Every structure is written in C-alpha cells, then in structure tokens.
Amino acid sequence: MGLRDRKKQQTRSALTAAALRLADERGLDHVTVEEISAAADVSSRTFFNYFATKDDAILGEPVIDNETVCRRLLELPRDVPIVDAVLTVFEPAIEVMQADRELWLLRMRVIKDNPSLLLALFTQGAAKEQEFIAAIAARVGLTPADTFPQLASVVTGSAFRIAMMRWATAGPDDQLADFVRESFRMVATGLADPTTKGT
Amino acid sequence: MGLRDRKKQQTRSALTAAALRLADERGLDHVTVEEISAAADVSSRTFFNYFATKDDAILGEPVIDNETVCRRLLELPRDVPIVDAVLTVFEPAIEVMQADRELWLLRMRVIKDNPSLLLALFTQGAAKEQEFIAAIAARVGLTPADTFPQLASVVTGSAFRIAMMRWATAGPDDQLADFVRESFRMVATGLADPTTKGT
DNA sequence: GTAAAACTTTCAGGCACTGCAAACTTTTAT
DNA sequence: ATAAAAGTTTGCAGTGCCTGAAAGTTTTAC
C-alpha cells in the first residue's frame, strides 16, 4: 500500500473521529460538515469525497464485508439452525468490535442520542442485505422472495443491533458476544417469556 | 368536527395523495416538495406545517394510536405468549390497512423503490416505541432496560413490516392478515426451518 | 358584526449535498 | 531527473430540504 492510500486511510479516520467527538459533545444536529472537515484539516468538499452523508462519517465503514459473511453462511452444514448459523458467521465481526471497544461505545452513545442515526444503523449494510437474504434462501432451498429468508435476515439483524445497544450501556467487563448470544437465544426460543424459562 | 378540521384533513390527504402519485411516477428523488405542494394547491411552507419531512408525507399518519395498542396489550391475560399478544393487538390496524388496500399497495410500491423510505418505515412509530417496550416489560415483569422487551418490540415490528412487503407484492385476493400470521408464526417457532416443519 | 384564534403565505436564511473545472500531489514512464 | 499520467483536493455555483418570523387570510365564538 503506497503513501497515497495510507494518507487516505488517515484522513478517513480523522474525519470519523472528529465527527464522533463533536457529535458527542454537542449533538449531531449542532455540528456542521464544515466544522467536522475543519477539525480534520480538509475542505468540506473533501468530506463528501469520503462519505456520502454526514451520518456515514459517524457510522464508519462496515466491520466485515458482506461477501465473506454470505460465503461462510453457505459453507456451514445445512442442519445447523439458521439462528445458530448466523450467530457463527457474525462472530468475527463481534471480535473486531470488542477489540475496538472504546470507539464503538462512543459511536453507540452518539447513535442513541440521534434518532436519525438509529435508522441508519438499521440499514447499515441494508444495501447488501439482498445478498444475505439470498444466502439464507439458498441454505433452506427457498427463493429470496419467500417470507422465511427475508424474516430471518431482518430478525437476526435486529437481534444483533439490540445486543449492540445493550453492550453500549453495560459495564466495562461485559462482552458483546454475551449480549449477542442472549439475544439470539431469545429469538431461537420464539420470544418465550424468559421469566418462566425454568418451568 | 368543524369546517376547519375537515379542511385540514382534506389538505393532509391531498398532500399524501400528490406525494404518492408523483413519487410513483418519477421516483421520490425527482419530486420536490414544491411540486407536491403545488399539486395539492398549497404553498410549500404549508406542506411543512402538515409534515415534518418529505418522507412523512409518503408514510402518512400511523394507522392506530400507540396508546390504544399498549393499553390492549396490558389487558390481555399474562399467560398469552408475547408473539400472540402482539398479533392480537395489531389486528385492528391490519383491518384498517386491508380496507385501504389500494392506498397501501401504492405506498408500499413507493417505499420499495426508495431505500431512504425503507428506513423510515422501520422507524415509523419508533418515537412511540419506548411506550410499547414499556408495555411488554410490564407484561412480563421486567424493566424497559432489559433485553427481552426491547427485542420483542423490534422483532415483532420487523415481522409486521416483512408481512406488509409480502402483501404488497402478492395477488389481489391475498389478505394482509395471513401474511402477518405467517411471519409471526415463524418468529414464534424461533425461525425453525419451515421446509422441515412437518417432521 | 366583531374580535380572537387558527391557519396560510411570503420572505430570508442555514445547511446538506452535487457537478464541474481548476489546482495540486503522487506515481509512472522514460 | 523530468515530464506525462493518474489521482486527490479545492472553490464555486447551484439545488433542494427545512426553519423561524412576520404579515395576511379564514374560521370560530360571542
């Protein structure tokens, strides 16, 4: 990787860092793209060379590329239940996020305080969601137009996001992986009342 | 209801109708608020007296008020599983939508063609979602900060939206209620593989 | 009929975001 | 080393969403 690409990477993370810091201090609505750009020492036009929207600078790049996730999903044995399978293929992403804990906690805090970002979080990777749905469909021998793959995709995604939110408000020793497992288990049990689980 | 309120209602639906028609014809990005307002014979500033954003004009008002839903949810016996309970309290909304089938199919078509609206659909009523989460929490004796109520809220919401999408692409004799029941049953079975259901 | 209340419009302006073309920087080829 | 090529940053002009304030219009209440 040449000098040019290193610089680009640097600028990109400088922009995200500035966006997160400023949004955390004042709320995203009271931070302009111009201010973020100035804090990262670039023009505001350059900001938009890196991110399509102001929100995107907060969200950063996807943790893992969708293609890898889908490939691994198809490699798993067919008799693994879909919830377990998705949990398995998400594991690398979980590790990456856990390793970057500080960054992610800040990010989640900002997201929580900004409803518009909450939406964005729900669609982060939604562009690629079709591929994910197709992978699930292939696993069970259905088509992407069927209900099951669509539902499995959006429900597992939702469970993951809830786990992220819980992690963000938890203590410093809590592991994201545990929250994700908790959410996924609840989904796998069909949202059975957890308080009567023991009967 | 006086003349004034009747007029307001009229203007509101004229705006939604114009927004839907134009967005369906050209795509939402190629329709300006000014055009929508002109089609409904009001100024564009008035548009924003009715809807906070352009997207909101497409989405229209929530079908049922959240308060009613939450109240009915708490009235149901505690031993009804949460998925069934939510399905029950959503039923009035389903009927209203089924009655307005034409409008909703158009709306769903527009939403499908506009990724940004897809997000909005996922947050429609998210402002009120806290109340819904609290109602679920109360049902099972947990707090809104616990995982279960948050997960149950977002998962049932997701299932409902998937059902809407399926309905929108289905034949003219298909009932929304059937798609919702299908989705909810899949959730209740923990996303078990539907192709091996019979074993 | 008149005054108050509610609603609409016009106006001025902020900010996100885009296309374009000019300037600049890094890389490549010679 | 140098010049061309390729890629990046920037300023500029412009569109469109959305907002606050003030002035104008319609509806309601008495």
Short mmCIF file of C-alpha atoms (C1' of nucleotides) in Angstrom, two decimals:
data_model
loop_
_atom_site.label_atom_id
_atom_site.label_comp_id
_atom_site.label_asym_id
_atom_site.label_seq_id
_atom_site.Cartn_x
_atom_site.Cartn_y
_atom_site.Cartn_z
CA MET A 1 0.00 0.00 0.00
CA GLY A 2 1.54 3.27 -1.15
CA LEU A 3 1.79 6.62 0.51
CA ARG A 4 -1.36 7.79 -1.17
CA ASP A 5 -3.56 5.10 0.29
CA ARG A 6 -2.09 5.49 3.73
CA LYS A 7 -2.95 9.15 3.65
CA LYS A 8 -6.47 8.41 2.57
CA GLN A 9 -6.96 5.98 5.41
CA GLN A 10 -5.65 8.61 7.77
CA THR A 11 -7.98 11.29 6.51
CA ARG A 12 -10.92 8.93 6.70
CA SER A 13 -10.40 8.04 10.32
CA ALA A 14 -9.61 11.64 11.18
CA LEU A 15 -13.00 12.61 9.79
CA THR A 16 -14.83 9.86 11.66
CA ALA A 17 -13.00 10.71 14.89
CA ALA A 18 -13.79 14.40 14.54
CA ALA A 19 -17.41 13.68 13.70
CA LEU A 20 -17.80 11.39 16.71
CA ARG A 21 -16.10 13.74 19.12
CA LEU A 22 -18.06 16.80 18.07
CA ALA A 23 -21.37 14.97 17.89
CA ASP A 24 -20.79 13.54 21.33
CA GLU A 25 -20.09 16.99 22.73
CA ARG A 26 -22.92 18.95 21.18
CA GLY A 27 -25.28 16.56 19.46
CA LEU A 28 -25.07 15.79 15.78
CA ASP A 29 -27.60 18.45 14.81
CA HIS A 30 -25.39 21.16 16.19
CA VAL A 31 -22.32 20.08 14.26
CA THR A 32 -21.91 21.06 10.64
CA VAL A 33 -19.98 19.20 8.00
CA GLU A 34 -17.84 22.29 7.70
CA GLU A 35 -16.82 22.01 11.35
CA ILE A 36 -16.03 18.32 11.07
CA SER A 37 -13.94 18.95 7.98
CA ALA A 38 -12.09 21.81 9.62
CA ALA A 39 -11.27 19.61 12.61
CA ALA A 40 -9.81 17.05 10.22
CA ASP A 41 -7.98 19.71 8.20
CA VAL A 42 -9.73 19.20 4.92
CA SER A 43 -12.28 21.17 2.97
CA SER A 44 -15.93 20.31 3.33
CA ARG A 45 -15.98 19.30 -0.30
CA THR A 46 -13.38 16.69 0.50
CA PHE A 47 -15.56 15.38 3.31
CA PHE A 48 -18.05 14.32 0.68
CA ASN A 49 -15.34 12.57 -1.29
CA TYR A 50 -15.03 10.23 1.67
CA PHE A 51 -18.59 9.95 2.94
CA ALA A 52 -21.83 10.25 1.06
CA THR A 53 -23.64 11.76 4.03
CA LYS A 54 -22.84 13.29 7.39
CA ASP A 55 -24.33 10.24 9.05
CA ASP A 56 -21.93 7.94 7.26
CA ALA A 57 -18.97 9.60 8.91
CA ILE A 58 -20.41 8.62 12.27
CA LEU A 59 -21.17 5.07 11.25
CA GLY A 60 -17.84 4.43 9.58
CA GLU A 61 -17.19 1.51 7.30
CA PRO A 62 -18.91 -1.85 7.75
CA VAL A 63 -16.96 -4.10 10.09
CA ILE A 64 -16.82 -7.11 7.81
CA ASP A 65 -17.56 -7.36 4.16
CA ASN A 66 -20.83 -8.93 3.35
CA GLU A 67 -19.41 -11.33 0.84
CA THR A 68 -17.36 -13.15 3.46
CA VAL A 69 -20.37 -13.45 5.73
CA CYS A 70 -22.50 -14.92 2.98
CA ARG A 71 -19.82 -17.34 1.88
CA ARG A 72 -19.29 -18.65 5.38
CA LEU A 73 -23.02 -18.97 5.83
CA LEU A 74 -23.24 -21.25 2.83
CA GLU A 75 -20.29 -23.31 3.99
CA LEU A 76 -21.95 -24.31 7.26
CA PRO A 77 -23.76 -27.66 7.35
CA ARG A 78 -27.40 -27.44 6.43
CA ASP A 79 -28.62 -29.00 9.63
CA VAL A 80 -27.35 -26.09 11.71
CA PRO A 81 -30.41 -23.98 12.63
CA ILE A 82 -30.42 -20.61 10.94
CA VAL A 83 -30.13 -18.65 14.16
CA ASP A 84 -27.02 -20.58 15.19
CA ALA A 85 -25.59 -20.29 11.71
CA VAL A 86 -25.97 -16.52 11.63
CA LEU A 87 -24.50 -16.25 15.09
CA THR A 88 -21.49 -18.20 13.93
CA VAL A 89 -20.82 -16.08 10.87
CA PHE A 90 -21.19 -12.89 12.89
CA GLU A 91 -18.54 -13.95 15.36
CA PRO A 92 -15.56 -12.39 13.55
CA ALA A 93 -17.38 -9.07 13.43
CA ILE A 94 -18.08 -9.31 17.13
CA GLU A 95 -14.41 -9.81 17.87
CA VAL A 96 -13.39 -6.84 15.79
CA MET A 97 -15.89 -4.65 17.58
CA GLN A 98 -14.90 -5.91 21.00
CA ALA A 99 -11.28 -5.10 20.18
CA ASP A 100 -12.28 -1.54 19.30
CA ARG A 101 -14.44 -1.20 22.36
CA GLU A 102 -13.77 2.46 23.13
CA LEU A 103 -14.55 3.58 19.59
CA TRP A 104 -17.75 1.55 19.50
CA LEU A 105 -19.05 2.72 22.83
CA LEU A 106 -18.61 6.30 21.74
CA ARG A 107 -20.29 5.51 18.46
CA MET A 108 -23.23 3.81 20.14
CA ARG A 109 -23.63 6.71 22.53
CA VAL A 110 -23.86 9.13 19.64
CA ILE A 111 -26.27 6.88 17.80
CA LYS A 112 -28.51 6.61 20.83
CA ASP A 113 -28.76 10.35 21.09
CA ASN A 114 -29.67 10.78 17.45
CA PRO A 115 -32.83 9.12 16.21
CA SER A 116 -31.86 9.67 12.60
CA LEU A 117 -28.74 7.59 13.14
CA LEU A 118 -30.76 4.86 14.75
CA LEU A 119 -32.42 4.44 11.42
CA ALA A 120 -29.12 4.43 9.67
CA LEU A 121 -27.85 1.74 12.00
CA PHE A 122 -30.77 -0.36 10.95
CA THR A 123 -29.88 -0.02 7.32
CA GLN A 124 -26.15 -0.16 7.62
CA GLY A 125 -25.44 -2.91 5.20
CA ALA A 126 -29.02 -2.98 4.02
CA ALA A 127 -27.75 -2.27 0.56
CA LYS A 128 -26.03 -5.61 0.84
CA GLU A 129 -28.96 -7.23 2.60
CA GLN A 130 -30.28 -8.75 -0.59
CA GLU A 131 -27.19 -10.87 -0.84
CA PHE A 132 -27.59 -12.03 2.73
CA ILE A 133 -31.23 -12.91 2.14
CA ALA A 134 -30.22 -14.85 -0.95
CA ALA A 135 -27.67 -16.82 1.07
CA ILE A 136 -30.26 -17.76 3.67
CA ALA A 137 -32.70 -18.70 0.95
CA ALA A 138 -30.11 -20.94 -0.66
CA ARG A 139 -29.42 -22.65 2.65
CA VAL A 140 -33.00 -23.75 3.12
CA GLY A 141 -33.86 -24.23 -0.52
CA LEU A 142 -36.20 -21.29 -0.91
CA THR A 143 -36.07 -18.15 -3.05
CA PRO A 144 -35.23 -14.63 -1.84
CA ALA A 145 -38.83 -13.70 -2.49
CA ASP A 146 -40.08 -16.06 0.20
CA THR A 147 -41.00 -14.87 3.64
CA PHE A 148 -38.60 -17.00 5.63
CA PRO A 149 -35.27 -15.70 4.33
CA GLN A 150 -36.41 -12.10 4.50
CA LEU A 151 -37.66 -12.55 8.01
CA ALA A 152 -34.59 -14.42 9.18
CA SER A 153 -32.35 -11.69 7.79
CA VAL A 154 -34.14 -8.79 9.38
CA VAL A 155 -34.81 -10.54 12.68
CA THR A 156 -31.23 -11.64 13.20
CA GLY A 157 -30.07 -8.20 12.22
CA SER A 158 -32.42 -6.64 14.74
CA ALA A 159 -31.28 -9.00 17.45
CA PHE A 160 -27.69 -8.06 16.75
CA ARG A 161 -28.45 -4.35 16.99
CA ILE A 162 -30.29 -4.77 20.26
CA ALA A 163 -27.26 -6.61 21.58
CA MET A 164 -25.04 -3.73 20.50
CA MET A 165 -27.22 -1.26 22.33
CA ARG A 166 -27.19 -3.34 25.49
CA TRP A 167 -23.43 -3.68 25.29
CA ALA A 168 -23.07 0.05 24.92
CA THR A 169 -24.83 0.69 28.21
CA ALA A 170 -23.26 -2.19 30.09
CA GLY A 171 -20.28 -2.32 32.40
CA PRO A 172 -16.70 -2.33 31.16
CA ASP A 173 -16.26 -6.06 31.72
CA ASP A 174 -19.28 -7.18 29.78
CA GLN A 175 -18.63 -8.84 26.46
CA LEU A 176 -20.55 -8.03 23.29
CA ALA A 177 -20.52 -11.73 22.45
CA ASP A 178 -22.55 -12.49 25.55
CA PHE A 179 -25.22 -9.97 24.68
CA VAL A 180 -25.44 -11.28 21.14
CA ARG A 181 -25.80 -14.83 22.39
CA GLU A 182 -28.50 -13.72 24.80
CA SER A 183 -30.48 -12.00 22.05
CA PHE A 184 -30.08 -14.86 19.63
CA ARG A 185 -31.17 -17.40 22.21
CA MET A 186 -34.35 -15.41 22.81
CA VAL A 187 -35.02 -15.37 19.09
CA ALA A 188 -34.37 -19.10 18.86
CA THR A 189 -36.88 -19.77 21.62
CA GLY A 190 -39.55 -17.81 19.77
CA LEU A 191 -39.61 -14.95 22.27
CA ALA A 192 -40.80 -17.24 25.03
CA ASP A 193 -41.24 -15.45 28.32
CA PRO A 194 -37.75 -15.52 29.83
CA THR A 195 -39.10 -15.26 33.37
CA THR A 196 -40.82 -18.64 33.12
CA LYS A 197 -37.97 -20.31 31.32
CA GLY A 198 -37.24 -22.61 34.27
CA THR A 199 -40.57 -24.41 34.39
CA MET B 1 -65.75 18.37 13.79
CA GLY B 2 -65.93 21.87 12.33
CA LEU B 3 -65.27 23.12 8.86
CA ARG B 4 -61.71 23.96 9.75
CA ASP B 5 -60.78 20.44 10.77
CA ARG B 6 -62.46 18.96 7.75
CA LYS B 7 -60.39 21.23 5.55
CA LYS B 8 -57.23 20.26 7.33
CA GLN B 9 -57.95 16.61 6.87
CA GLN B 10 -58.60 17.26 3.23
CA THR B 11 -55.36 19.13 2.73
CA ARG B 12 -53.45 16.44 4.53
CA SER B 13 -54.70 13.64 2.36
CA ALA B 14 -54.34 15.76 -0.75
CA LEU B 15 -50.68 16.19 0.10
CA THR B 16 -50.15 12.50 0.74
CA ALA B 17 -52.00 11.56 -2.43
CA ALA B 18 -50.00 14.01 -4.51
CA ALA B 19 -46.75 12.86 -2.96
CA LEU B 20 -47.56 9.22 -3.62
CA ARG B 21 -48.70 9.79 -7.17
CA LEU B 22 -45.70 11.87 -8.17
CA ALA B 23 -43.21 9.64 -6.39
CA ASP B 24 -44.69 6.61 -8.07
CA GLU B 25 -44.41 8.24 -11.46
CA ARG B 26 -40.89 9.65 -11.25
CA GLY B 27 -39.25 8.36 -8.11
CA LEU B 28 -39.20 10.33 -4.90
CA ASP B 29 -35.84 11.92 -5.63
CA HIS B 30 -37.20 13.56 -8.71
CA VAL B 31 -40.15 15.14 -6.96
CA THR B 32 -39.69 18.31 -4.97
CA VAL B 33 -41.75 19.45 -2.03
CA GLU B 34 -42.68 22.45 -4.12
CA GLU B 35 -44.22 20.21 -6.76
CA ILE B 36 -46.14 18.18 -4.23
CA SER B 37 -47.46 21.33 -2.62
CA ALA B 38 -48.45 22.82 -5.96
CA ALA B 39 -50.34 19.65 -6.81
CA ALA B 40 -52.25 19.98 -3.55
CA ASP B 41 -52.77 23.73 -4.04
CA VAL B 42 -50.88 24.95 -1.03
CA SER B 43 -47.57 26.70 -0.52
CA SER B 44 -44.52 24.62 0.23
CA ARG B 45 -44.28 26.22 3.64
CA THR B 46 -47.72 24.86 4.39
CA PHE B 47 -46.50 21.42 3.42
CA PHE B 48 -44.18 21.58 6.38
CA ASN B 49 -47.00 22.62 8.65
CA TYR B 50 -48.50 19.22 7.95
CA PHE B 51 -45.44 17.00 7.64
CA ALA B 52 -42.04 17.37 9.25
CA THR B 53 -40.26 15.84 6.29
CA LYS B 54 -40.95 14.94 2.69
CA ASP B 55 -40.81 11.28 3.65
CA ASP B 56 -43.56 11.71 6.20
CA ALA B 57 -46.00 12.75 3.51
CA ILE B 58 -45.46 9.39 1.85
CA LEU B 59 -45.81 7.43 5.05
CA GLY B 60 -48.91 9.23 6.23
CA GLU B 61 -50.17 9.06 9.78
CA PRO B 62 -49.80 5.97 11.92
CA VAL B 63 -52.74 3.66 11.43
CA ILE B 64 -53.58 3.25 15.09
CA ASP B 65 -52.50 5.30 18.00
CA ASN B 66 -49.86 3.72 20.11
CA GLU B 67 -51.68 4.31 23.33
CA THR B 68 -54.54 2.04 22.36
CA VAL B 69 -52.16 -0.69 21.34
CA CYS B 70 -50.29 -0.52 24.61
CA ARG B 71 -53.46 -0.48 26.68
CA ARG B 72 -54.87 -3.51 24.92
CA LEU B 73 -51.56 -5.29 25.31
CA LEU B 74 -51.72 -4.87 29.07
CA GLU B 75 -55.33 -6.00 29.18
CA LEU B 76 -54.58 -9.40 27.71
CA PRO B 77 -54.05 -12.28 30.14
CA ARG B 78 -50.46 -12.73 31.17
CA ASP B 79 -50.27 -16.32 30.03
CA VAL B 80 -50.75 -15.37 26.39
CA PRO B 81 -47.32 -15.64 24.72
CA ILE B 82 -45.95 -12.29 23.70
CA VAL B 83 -45.99 -13.05 19.99
CA ASP B 84 -49.67 -13.97 20.12
CA ALA B 85 -50.43 -10.96 22.26
CA VAL B 86 -48.79 -8.55 19.83
CA LEU B 87 -50.54 -10.21 16.93
CA THR B 88 -53.85 -9.69 18.68
CA VAL B 89 -53.34 -6.01 19.40
CA PHE B 90 -52.18 -5.39 15.84
CA GLU B 91 -55.34 -6.85 14.38
CA PRO B 92 -57.33 -3.61 14.24
CA ALA B 93 -54.50 -1.96 12.35
CA ILE B 94 -54.43 -4.84 9.90
CA GLU B 95 -58.11 -4.42 9.20
CA VAL B 96 -57.76 -0.72 8.59
CA MET B 97 -54.94 -1.32 6.16
CA GLN B 98 -56.76 -4.11 4.37
CA ALA B 99 -59.73 -1.79 3.92
CA ASP B 100 -57.46 0.81 2.33
CA ARG B 101 -55.75 -1.74 0.17
CA GLU B 102 -55.23 0.39 -2.93
CA LEU B 103 -53.63 3.20 -0.99
CA TRP B 104 -51.33 0.86 0.86
CA LEU B 105 -50.18 -1.04 -2.19
CA LEU B 106 -49.23 2.21 -3.84
CA ARG B 107 -47.47 3.31 -0.68
CA MET B 108 -45.54 0.07 -0.38
CA ARG B 109 -44.52 0.26 -4.03
CA VAL B 110 -43.09 3.72 -3.48
CA ILE B 111 -41.35 2.64 -0.30
CA LYS B 112 -39.77 -0.31 -2.04
CA ASP B 113 -38.31 1.92 -4.71
CA ASN B 114 -36.82 4.32 -2.19
CA PRO B 115 -34.26 2.95 0.23
CA SER B 116 -34.49 6.04 2.39
CA LEU B 117 -38.16 5.35 2.98
CA LEU B 118 -37.43 1.77 3.86
CA LEU B 119 -35.55 3.12 6.82
CA ALA B 120 -38.38 5.43 7.69
CA LEU B 121 -40.81 2.56 7.61
CA PHE B 122 -38.67 0.84 10.17
CA THR B 123 -38.85 3.81 12.48
CA GLN B 124 -42.43 4.78 11.85
CA GLY B 125 -43.69 4.89 15.35
CA ALA B 126 -40.22 4.47 16.80
CA ALA B 127 -40.76 7.67 18.68
CA LYS B 128 -43.55 5.86 20.42
CA GLU B 129 -41.62 2.62 20.61
CA GLN B 130 -40.46 3.29 24.16
CA GLU B 131 -44.04 3.11 25.32
CA PHE B 132 -44.53 -0.19 23.54
CA ILE B 133 -41.36 -1.59 25.07
CA ALA B 134 -42.53 -0.48 28.49
CA ALA B 135 -45.86 -2.25 27.99
CA ILE B 136 -44.12 -5.51 27.07
CA ALA B 137 -41.79 -5.11 30.03
CA ALA B 138 -44.74 -4.64 32.35
CA ARG B 139 -46.41 -7.75 30.99
CA VAL B 140 -43.51 -10.00 31.87
CA GLY B 141 -42.39 -8.16 34.97
CA LEU B 142 -39.16 -6.75 33.58
CA THR B 143 -37.91 -3.22 33.01
CA PRO B 144 -37.68 -1.40 29.67
CA ALA B 145 -33.90 -1.58 30.00
CA ASP B 146 -33.92 -5.37 29.80
CA THR B 147 -33.14 -7.20 26.62
CA PHE B 148 -36.37 -9.11 26.27
CA PRO B 149 -38.85 -6.26 25.89
CA GLN B 150 -36.58 -4.38 23.51
CA LEU B 151 -36.05 -7.47 21.43
CA ALA B 152 -39.71 -8.44 21.41
CA SER B 153 -40.67 -4.95 20.28
CA VAL B 154 -38.24 -4.71 17.42
CA VAL B 155 -38.67 -8.30 16.28
CA THR B 156 -42.44 -8.16 16.14
CA GLY B 157 -42.21 -4.82 14.38
CA SER B 158 -39.83 -6.30 11.84
CA ALA B 159 -42.08 -9.28 11.29
CA PHE B 160 -45.01 -6.98 10.67
CA ARG B 161 -43.07 -4.96 8.13
CA ILE B 162 -41.94 -8.05 6.27
CA ALA B 163 -45.57 -9.12 6.12
CA MET B 164 -46.52 -5.74 4.66
CA MET B 165 -43.89 -6.08 1.98
CA ARG B 166 -45.05 -9.57 1.06
CA TRP B 167 -48.64 -8.38 0.91
CA ALA B 168 -47.65 -5.55 -1.36
CA THR B 169 -46.24 -7.93 -3.95
CA ALA B 170 -48.96 -10.54 -3.61
CA GLY B 171 -52.09 -11.17 -5.64
CA PRO B 172 -55.26 -9.14 -5.20
CA ASP B 173 -57.01 -11.85 -3.17
CA ASP B 174 -54.29 -12.28 -0.59
CA GLN B 175 -55.02 -10.94 2.86
CA LEU B 176 -52.53 -8.95 4.89
CA ALA B 177 -53.71 -10.80 7.99
CA ASP B 178 -52.49 -14.08 6.52
CA PHE B 179 -49.03 -12.73 5.82
CA VAL B 180 -48.80 -11.29 9.32
CA ARG B 181 -49.84 -14.59 10.82
CA GLU B 182 -47.27 -16.39 8.69
CA SER B 183 -44.48 -14.07 9.82
CA PHE B 184 -45.48 -14.20 13.45
CA ARG B 185 -45.68 -17.97 13.44
CA MET B 186 -42.14 -18.14 12.09
CA VAL B 187 -41.00 -15.85 14.87
CA ALA B 188 -42.83 -17.94 17.45
CA THR B 189 -41.08 -21.08 16.24
CA GLY B 190 -37.69 -19.45 16.63
CA LEU B 191 -37.02 -19.25 12.91
CA ALA B 192 -37.09 -23.01 12.58
CA ASP B 193 -36.52 -24.19 9.05
CA PRO B 194 -40.02 -24.08 7.51
CA THR B 195 -39.16 -26.73 4.94
CA THR B 196 -38.74 -29.38 7.64
CA LYS B 197 -41.71 -28.26 9.65
CA GLY B 198 -43.58 -31.49 9.05
CA THR B 199 -41.16 -33.84 10.76
"C1'" DG C 1 -70.61 42.13 13.37
"C1'" DT C 2 -66.52 41.97 15.65
"C1'" DA C 3 -62.65 40.26 17.97
"C1'" DA C 4 -59.89 36.39 18.94
"C1'" DA C 5 -57.89 32.19 17.42
"C1'" DA C 6 -56.19 29.26 13.91
"C1'" DC C 7 -54.24 28.70 9.59
"C1'" DT C 8 -51.58 30.06 5.29
"C1'" DT C 9 -48.31 32.54 2.91
"C1'" DT C 10 -44.18 35.17 1.89
"C1'" DC C 11 -39.53 36.04 2.91
"C1'" DA C 12 -34.93 35.38 4.37
"C1'" DG C 13 -31.68 32.14 5.53
"C1'" DG C 14 -28.96 27.77 7.15
"C1'" DC C 15 -27.22 23.58 5.87
"C1'" DA C 16 -26.62 19.05 3.30
"C1'" DC C 17 -25.17 17.62 -0.81
"C1'" DT C 18 -23.74 17.68 -6.09
"C1'" DG C 19 -21.37 18.64 -10.57
"C1'" DC C 20 -17.79 20.96 -12.66
"C1'" DA C 21 -13.35 22.65 -13.60
"C1'" DA C 22 -9.03 24.29 -11.85
"C1'" DA C 23 -5.03 23.47 -8.93
"C1'" DC C 24 -2.26 20.38 -6.68
"C1'" DT C 25 0.22 15.92 -5.44
"C1'" DT C 26 1.74 11.46 -6.04
"C1'" DT C 27 3.00 7.85 -9.26
"C1'" DT C 28 4.74 6.12 -13.52
"C1'" DA C 29 7.47 6.03 -17.68
"C1'" DT C 30 11.29 7.44 -19.94
"C1'" DA D 1 15.71 13.93 -13.32
"C1'" DT D 2 11.77 15.12 -15.85
"C1'" DA D 3 7.64 15.04 -17.97
"C1'" DA D 4 3.34 12.91 -18.59
"C1'" DA D 5 -0.40 10.40 -16.33
"C1'" DA D 6 -3.32 9.43 -12.77
"C1'" DG D 7 -5.49 10.50 -8.63
"C1'" DT D 8 -6.89 14.00 -4.98
"C1'" DT D 9 -8.25 18.34 -3.09
"C1'" DT D 10 -10.47 22.53 -3.51
"C1'" DG D 11 -13.51 26.50 -4.67
"C1'" DC D 12 -17.63 27.79 -6.80
"C1'" DA D 13 -22.16 27.80 -8.18
"C1'" DG D 14 -26.34 25.79 -7.55
"C1'" DT D 15 -30.45 22.69 -5.96
"C1'" DG D 16 -33.44 21.39 -2.51
"C1'" DC D 17 -34.95 20.34 2.38
"C1'" DC D 18 -36.31 22.59 6.21
"C1'" DT D 19 -36.95 26.59 9.77
"C1'" DG D 20 -38.27 30.99 12.13
"C1'" DA D 21 -40.64 35.22 11.98
"C1'" DA D 22 -43.95 38.39 10.44
"C1'" DA D 23 -47.80 39.62 7.77
"C1'" DG D 24 -52.12 38.25 5.64
"C1'" DT D 25 -56.37 35.37 5.44
"C1'" DT D 26 -60.08 32.41 7.10
"C1'" DT D 27 -62.82 30.37 10.72
"C1'" DT D 28 -64.86 30.47 15.16
"C1'" DA D 29 -67.00 32.43 19.32
"C1'" DC D 30 -69.69 35.83 21.31
#
